[in-house]
Amino acid sequence: MKIWARIAIEWKLRDEQNRAGVFNMHMDLKRIKQGFIRLIRIYPLIAIGLLIIAYLLGGFSEQSNPLVPRTIVLGMLYGLIIVVPLLAILIFVGFSVSEDRSRNRNLKSLENLPAEDPFDLAQEEMCGFKIVSLTGELPIFTGVTGDTYKNDENAICKEFPDHVPPVIGCECGFYAFKNRRDAQFELSIHPGLFLIDVDLFGIGFSHKYGYRAESQRVNSLEFPKRCMRCKVLPARVFIKSYKIGYGNNVWWHWSVRCSLCVKGVKPENRLTIEQMSQKLNVEIN
Ligand SMILES: [Zn+2]
Ligand SMILES: [Zn+2]
């Protein structure tokens, strides 16, 4: 039910309208970066494929006149082992430099934000997606920054307790992606986490890809398709396990298992989907 009134400050950069060509390319950096990371994941397959082709064409044989000359094979090996990884590193450095620039530009544009009448702000429904882990003996949502929250909460600023998040120039507030696809991509980088669907309320900043807002309600949690242990069979049940972190810090961590991998887990460390749904007070689907 989307019946809540929400207020969002539209955070648009002047550059976005004026320098369409340059800026669009810049704003789509996130998409380009996602594509690049996908490519890097399959790079070992591409490399092995090329080596197999070179081998089949006789590039590694002792023949005096192979189909693929030895110099080409050697060049390819150097390329695969040295040049391509170096290029990848340079591209990542490029990404981080331009992300820093974009962050500075955002901050600058925020300084120029006129003191607006809070009752005259643009209204926008803030529905988003994000990834969380489930931790604690009694399961609780844990954001990627380590902050824990229940299904319905107001954000608090750890750094400046007098802040009512979100505050301009600070990082406080609840974050969410606007697009499910972006949250799914993050999930593919962080296996073992869960994807949730949230509504954000109160004052919020609207970015191109997401929101940062005052309060948050979790609507639903997406039950992972596959077991987090064997990664093959369909997941059936939630289980909690002990994790030992830095400085002997021990915490409970929740994951999902298939009916095979759940064998051996004590009954008191298991929760069915319905039980988890009740504990978290959100739908699981
Ligand atoms: Zn703050
Ligand atoms: Zn399994």
Tab-separated table of C-alpha atoms and ligand atoms in Angstrom:
chain	number	residue	atom	x	y	z
A	1	MET	CA	0.000	0.000	0.000
A	2	LYS	CA	1.537	3.265	-1.104
A	3	ILE	CA	-0.715	5.695	0.713
A	4	TRP	CA	1.947	7.569	2.634
A	5	ALA	CA	2.748	11.173	1.841
A	6	ARG	CA	6.400	11.649	1.192
A	7	ILE	CA	8.538	14.701	0.671
A	8	ALA	CA	11.749	14.603	-1.300
A	9	ILE	CA	14.189	17.307	-2.191
A	10	GLU	CA	14.948	16.811	-5.848
A	11	TRP	CA	18.728	16.779	-5.991
A	12	LYS	CA	19.387	17.639	-9.618
A	13	LEU	CA	22.659	18.987	-10.849
A	14	ARG	CA	22.605	21.967	-13.156
A	15	ASP	CA	25.272	20.218	-15.214
A	16	GLU	CA	22.882	17.389	-15.888
A	17	GLN	CA	20.699	19.609	-18.067
A	18	ASN	CA	23.358	21.798	-19.633
A	19	ARG	CA	26.122	19.457	-20.689
A	20	ALA	CA	23.908	16.621	-21.754
A	21	GLY	CA	26.448	14.663	-23.812
A	22	VAL	CA	29.377	14.745	-21.424
A	23	PHE	CA	27.307	14.452	-18.329
A	24	ASN	CA	25.100	11.610	-19.449
A	25	MET	CA	28.190	9.604	-20.143
A	26	HIS	CA	29.435	10.458	-16.689
A	27	MET	CA	26.170	9.620	-14.979
A	28	ASP	CA	26.103	6.288	-16.732
A	29	LEU	CA	29.509	5.474	-15.287
A	30	LYS	CA	27.822	3.210	-12.763
A	31	ARG	CA	26.283	1.122	-15.555
A	32	ILE	CA	29.597	1.002	-17.435
A	33	LYS	CA	31.331	-0.092	-14.239
A	34	GLN	CA	28.761	-2.854	-13.688
A	35	GLY	CA	29.329	-4.099	-17.248
A	36	PHE	CA	33.088	-3.987	-16.745
A	37	ILE	CA	32.910	-6.038	-13.530
A	38	ARG	CA	30.743	-8.628	-15.328
A	39	LEU	CA	33.384	-8.827	-18.067
A	40	ILE	CA	36.162	-9.304	-15.488
A	41	ARG	CA	34.236	-12.208	-13.982
A	42	ILE	CA	34.298	-14.101	-17.293
A	43	TYR	CA	37.870	-13.021	-18.115
A	44	PRO	CA	39.450	-16.294	-16.868
A	45	LEU	CA	37.157	-18.207	-19.278
A	46	ILE	CA	38.136	-15.941	-22.186
A	47	ALA	CA	41.833	-16.365	-21.319
A	48	ILE	CA	41.587	-20.155	-21.040
A	49	GLY	CA	39.593	-20.260	-24.306
A	50	LEU	CA	42.324	-18.324	-26.148
A	51	LEU	CA	45.032	-20.590	-24.728
A	52	ILE	CA	43.125	-23.703	-25.782
A	53	ILE	CA	42.716	-22.323	-29.303
A	54	ALA	CA	46.461	-21.520	-29.448
A	55	TYR	CA	47.234	-25.044	-28.215
A	56	LEU	CA	44.921	-26.691	-30.762
A	57	LEU	CA	46.457	-24.662	-33.573
A	58	GLY	CA	49.894	-25.923	-32.572
A	59	GLY	CA	51.149	-22.743	-30.894
A	60	PHE	CA	52.735	-24.768	-28.069
A	61	SER	CA	54.109	-27.610	-30.197
A	62	GLU	CA	57.751	-28.211	-31.049
A	63	GLN	CA	57.025	-28.285	-34.796
A	64	SER	CA	59.240	-26.085	-36.882
A	65	ASN	CA	56.301	-24.560	-38.723
A	66	PRO	CA	53.231	-24.341	-36.412
A	67	LEU	CA	49.928	-22.834	-37.568
A	68	VAL	CA	50.242	-20.127	-34.930
A	69	PRO	CA	53.799	-18.714	-34.770
A	70	ARG	CA	55.512	-18.961	-31.380
A	71	THR	CA	55.953	-15.169	-31.214
A	72	ILE	CA	52.184	-14.642	-31.400
A	73	VAL	CA	51.606	-17.220	-28.648
A	74	LEU	CA	54.231	-15.561	-26.441
A	75	GLY	CA	52.760	-12.120	-27.144
A	76	MET	CA	49.303	-13.404	-26.267
A	77	LEU	CA	50.554	-14.909	-22.999
A	78	TYR	CA	52.206	-11.633	-21.983
A	79	GLY	CA	49.033	-9.811	-22.968
A	80	LEU	CA	46.772	-12.111	-20.944
A	81	ILE	CA	49.002	-12.194	-17.880
A	82	ILE	CA	50.403	-8.650	-17.762
A	83	VAL	CA	48.786	-6.167	-20.150
A	84	VAL	CA	45.097	-6.971	-19.606
A	85	PRO	CA	45.298	-7.026	-15.762
A	86	LEU	CA	47.300	-3.748	-15.854
A	87	LEU	CA	44.686	-2.158	-18.095
A	88	ALA	CA	41.936	-3.391	-15.752
A	89	ILE	CA	43.715	-1.775	-12.774
A	90	LEU	CA	44.071	1.507	-14.692
A	91	ILE	CA	40.370	1.435	-15.609
A	92	PHE	CA	39.426	0.872	-11.941
A	93	VAL	CA	41.639	3.817	-10.912
A	94	GLY	CA	39.855	5.876	-13.582
A	95	PHE	CA	36.478	4.845	-12.154
A	96	SER	CA	37.416	5.848	-8.625
A	97	VAL	CA	38.866	9.223	-9.756
A	98	SER	CA	35.718	10.117	-11.636
A	99	GLU	CA	33.530	8.921	-8.749
A	100	ASP	CA	35.442	11.268	-6.410
A	101	ARG	CA	34.972	14.123	-8.862
A	102	SER	CA	31.281	13.435	-9.120
A	103	ARG	CA	30.977	13.352	-5.307
A	104	ASN	CA	32.763	16.715	-4.995
A	105	ARG	CA	30.535	18.203	-7.673
A	106	ASN	CA	27.455	16.958	-5.809
A	107	LEU	CA	28.680	18.513	-2.562
A	108	LYS	CA	29.376	21.801	-4.325
A	109	SER	CA	25.929	21.856	-5.864
A	110	LEU	CA	24.431	21.152	-2.448
A	111	GLU	CA	26.206	24.182	-0.973
A	112	ASN	CA	24.404	26.271	-3.547
A	113	LEU	CA	21.069	24.768	-2.614
A	114	PRO	CA	18.769	27.660	-1.694
A	115	ALA	CA	17.145	27.612	1.744
A	116	GLU	CA	13.820	26.247	0.589
A	117	ASP	CA	10.519	26.385	2.363
A	118	PRO	CA	10.148	22.865	3.800
A	119	PHE	CA	6.448	22.925	2.971
A	120	ASP	CA	7.172	23.759	-0.621
A	121	LEU	CA	9.342	20.757	-1.487
A	122	ALA	CA	8.692	18.444	-4.377
A	123	GLN	CA	6.808	15.322	-3.363
A	124	GLU	CA	7.882	11.942	-4.534
A	125	GLU	CA	7.143	8.399	-3.493
A	126	MET	CA	10.399	6.843	-2.374
A	127	CYS	CA	10.272	3.107	-3.005
A	128	GLY	CA	13.582	1.339	-3.234
A	129	PHE	CA	15.645	-1.813	-2.983
A	130	LYS	CA	18.738	-2.664	-0.960
A	131	ILE	CA	20.837	-5.529	0.318
A	132	VAL	CA	21.150	-6.546	3.970
A	133	SER	CA	22.470	-9.365	6.057
A	134	LEU	CA	20.490	-10.968	8.863
A	135	THR	CA	22.379	-11.170	12.126
A	136	GLY	CA	21.730	-11.654	15.835
A	137	GLU	CA	20.409	-14.559	17.850
A	138	LEU	CA	16.993	-13.049	17.163
A	139	PRO	CA	17.276	-12.091	13.488
A	140	ILE	CA	17.591	-8.389	12.732
A	141	PHE	CA	18.360	-6.482	9.519
A	142	THR	CA	21.989	-5.406	9.271
A	143	GLY	CA	22.993	-2.893	6.625
A	144	VAL	CA	26.247	-3.077	4.672
A	145	THR	CA	27.656	-0.414	7.031
A	146	GLY	CA	26.952	-2.694	10.009
A	147	ASP	CA	24.001	-0.716	11.399
A	148	THR	CA	21.097	-2.855	12.567
A	149	TYR	CA	17.432	-1.946	12.210
A	150	LYS	CA	13.944	-3.361	12.548
A	151	ASN	CA	11.239	-3.357	9.901
A	152	ASP	CA	10.154	0.205	10.687
A	153	GLU	CA	12.721	2.714	11.934
A	154	ASN	CA	13.917	6.293	11.919
A	155	ALA	CA	17.531	6.801	10.889
A	156	ILE	CA	19.984	7.990	13.535
A	157	CYS	CA	23.318	9.665	12.919
A	158	LYS	CA	26.109	7.873	14.753
A	159	GLU	CA	28.636	10.591	14.100
A	160	PHE	CA	26.553	13.609	15.125
A	161	PRO	CA	23.756	12.631	17.555
A	162	ASP	CA	22.058	16.029	17.105
A	163	HIS	CA	21.454	15.346	13.395
A	164	VAL	CA	17.982	14.511	12.179
A	165	PRO	CA	18.998	12.468	9.129
A	166	PRO	CA	19.421	12.999	6.261
A	167	VAL	CA	21.718	16.007	6.705
A	168	ILE	CA	23.400	17.751	3.784
A	169	GLY	CA	27.150	17.083	3.761
A	170	CYS	CA	26.804	14.112	6.187
A	171	GLU	CA	26.279	10.478	5.263
A	172	CYS	CA	23.411	9.747	7.651
A	173	GLY	CA	20.001	8.427	6.608
A	174	PHE	CA	18.558	5.273	5.088
A	175	TYR	CA	19.860	4.505	1.609
A	176	ALA	CA	18.099	2.562	-1.130
A	177	PHE	CA	18.474	2.007	-4.853
A	178	LYS	CA	15.578	3.144	-7.041
A	179	ASN	CA	16.142	0.281	-9.425
A	180	ARG	CA	15.884	-3.373	-8.427
A	181	ARG	CA	18.577	-4.177	-11.001
A	182	ASP	CA	21.209	-2.158	-9.096
A	183	ALA	CA	20.390	-3.940	-5.835
A	184	GLN	CA	20.546	-7.296	-7.610
A	185	PHE	CA	23.979	-6.435	-8.983
A	186	GLU	CA	25.193	-5.588	-5.447
A	187	LEU	CA	23.758	-8.904	-4.292
A	188	SER	CA	25.790	-10.728	-6.946
A	189	ILE	CA	28.949	-9.121	-5.505
A	190	HIS	CA	27.959	-9.946	-1.911
A	191	PRO	CA	26.580	-13.505	-1.871
A	192	GLY	CA	25.129	-14.429	1.500
A	193	LEU	CA	23.147	-11.215	1.768
A	194	PHE	CA	19.436	-10.699	1.133
A	195	LEU	CA	17.518	-8.306	-1.097
A	196	ILE	CA	14.779	-6.250	0.546
A	197	ASP	CA	12.120	-3.922	-0.794
A	198	VAL	CA	11.648	-0.711	1.233
A	199	ASP	CA	9.551	2.451	1.396
A	200	LEU	CA	11.294	5.590	2.606
A	201	PHE	CA	9.530	8.461	4.334
A	202	GLY	CA	10.071	11.979	5.594
A	203	ILE	CA	12.688	14.270	4.113
A	204	GLY	CA	14.804	12.557	1.514
A	205	PHE	CA	17.441	13.281	-1.075
A	206	SER	CA	16.750	11.893	-4.499
A	207	HIS	CA	19.784	10.934	-6.600
A	208	LYS	CA	19.841	9.496	-10.057
A	209	TYR	CA	20.246	5.945	-8.725
A	210	GLY	CA	18.826	6.105	-5.239
A	211	TYR	CA	17.489	7.837	-2.157
A	212	ARG	CA	18.784	8.822	1.258
A	213	ALA	CA	15.955	9.446	3.682
A	214	GLU	CA	14.767	9.989	7.217
A	215	SER	CA	12.834	6.813	7.929
A	216	GLN	CA	12.353	3.428	6.384
A	217	ARG	CA	9.859	0.620	6.368
A	218	VAL	CA	10.844	-2.800	5.059
A	219	ASN	CA	8.047	-4.291	2.935
A	220	SER	CA	9.441	-7.633	1.940
A	221	LEU	CA	12.498	-9.827	1.761
A	222	GLU	CA	13.289	-11.874	-1.326
A	223	PHE	CA	13.930	-15.504	-0.404
A	224	PRO	CA	17.126	-16.609	-2.218
A	225	LYS	CA	16.559	-19.267	-4.872
A	226	ARG	CA	19.603	-21.361	-4.078
A	227	CYS	CA	21.196	-22.812	-0.976
A	228	MET	CA	24.020	-20.547	0.251
A	229	ARG	CA	26.191	-23.573	1.079
A	230	CYS	CA	26.096	-25.885	-1.949
A	231	LYS	CA	24.942	-23.082	-4.310
A	232	VAL	CA	23.055	-25.683	-6.378
A	233	LEU	CA	19.925	-27.018	-4.691
A	234	PRO	CA	16.890	-24.823	-3.988
A	235	ALA	CA	16.946	-23.090	-0.591
A	236	ARG	CA	14.294	-24.248	1.892
A	237	VAL	CA	15.080	-22.994	5.372
A	238	PHE	CA	16.894	-20.258	7.339
A	239	ILE	CA	19.685	-21.294	9.659
A	240	LYS	CA	21.881	-19.359	12.050
A	241	SER	CA	25.558	-20.010	12.573
A	242	TYR	CA	28.344	-18.546	14.676
A	243	LYS	CA	30.873	-16.299	13.029
A	244	ILE	CA	34.075	-15.238	14.705
A	245	GLY	CA	35.333	-11.883	13.548
A	246	TYR	CA	38.134	-9.482	14.359
A	247	GLY	CA	39.245	-9.563	18.008
A	248	ASN	CA	37.260	-12.700	18.867
A	249	ASN	CA	34.078	-10.813	18.206
A	250	VAL	CA	31.388	-13.495	17.910
A	251	TRP	CA	28.045	-12.989	16.247
A	252	TRP	CA	25.149	-14.968	14.833
A	253	HIS	CA	24.744	-14.898	11.094
A	254	TRP	CA	21.669	-16.103	9.185
A	255	SER	CA	21.765	-17.859	5.809
A	256	VAL	CA	19.542	-20.182	3.792
A	257	ARG	CA	20.113	-23.894	3.171
A	258	CYS	CA	18.645	-26.638	1.008
A	259	SER	CA	17.028	-29.708	2.584
A	260	LEU	CA	20.312	-31.614	2.181
A	261	CYS	CA	22.719	-29.027	3.604
A	262	VAL	CA	20.426	-28.349	6.571
A	263	LYS	CA	21.088	-31.869	7.910
A	264	GLY	CA	23.276	-31.631	10.980
A	265	VAL	CA	22.066	-28.146	11.893
A	266	LYS	CA	20.450	-28.222	15.343
A	267	PRO	CA	16.658	-27.687	15.256
A	268	GLU	CA	16.976	-24.640	17.550
A	269	ASN	CA	19.216	-22.995	14.953
A	270	ARG	CA	16.650	-23.311	12.168
A	271	LEU	CA	13.696	-21.145	11.147
A	272	THR	CA	11.109	-21.851	8.477
A	273	ILE	CA	10.219	-19.092	6.018
A	274	GLU	CA	6.979	-18.433	7.956
A	275	GLN	CA	8.799	-18.249	11.300
A	276	MET	CA	11.400	-15.851	9.879
A	277	SER	CA	8.649	-13.743	8.354
A	278	GLN	CA	7.028	-13.450	11.804
A	279	LYS	CA	10.298	-12.629	13.571
A	280	LEU	CA	11.215	-9.898	11.090
A	281	ASN	CA	7.614	-8.786	10.710
A	282	VAL	CA	7.955	-8.605	6.907
A	283	GLU	CA	6.687	-10.638	3.998
A	284	ILE	CA	9.123	-13.148	2.540
A	285	ASN	CA	8.595	-14.119	-1.062
B	1	ZN	ZN	24.633	12.971	10.193
B	2	ZN	ZN	22.726	-27.034	-0.182
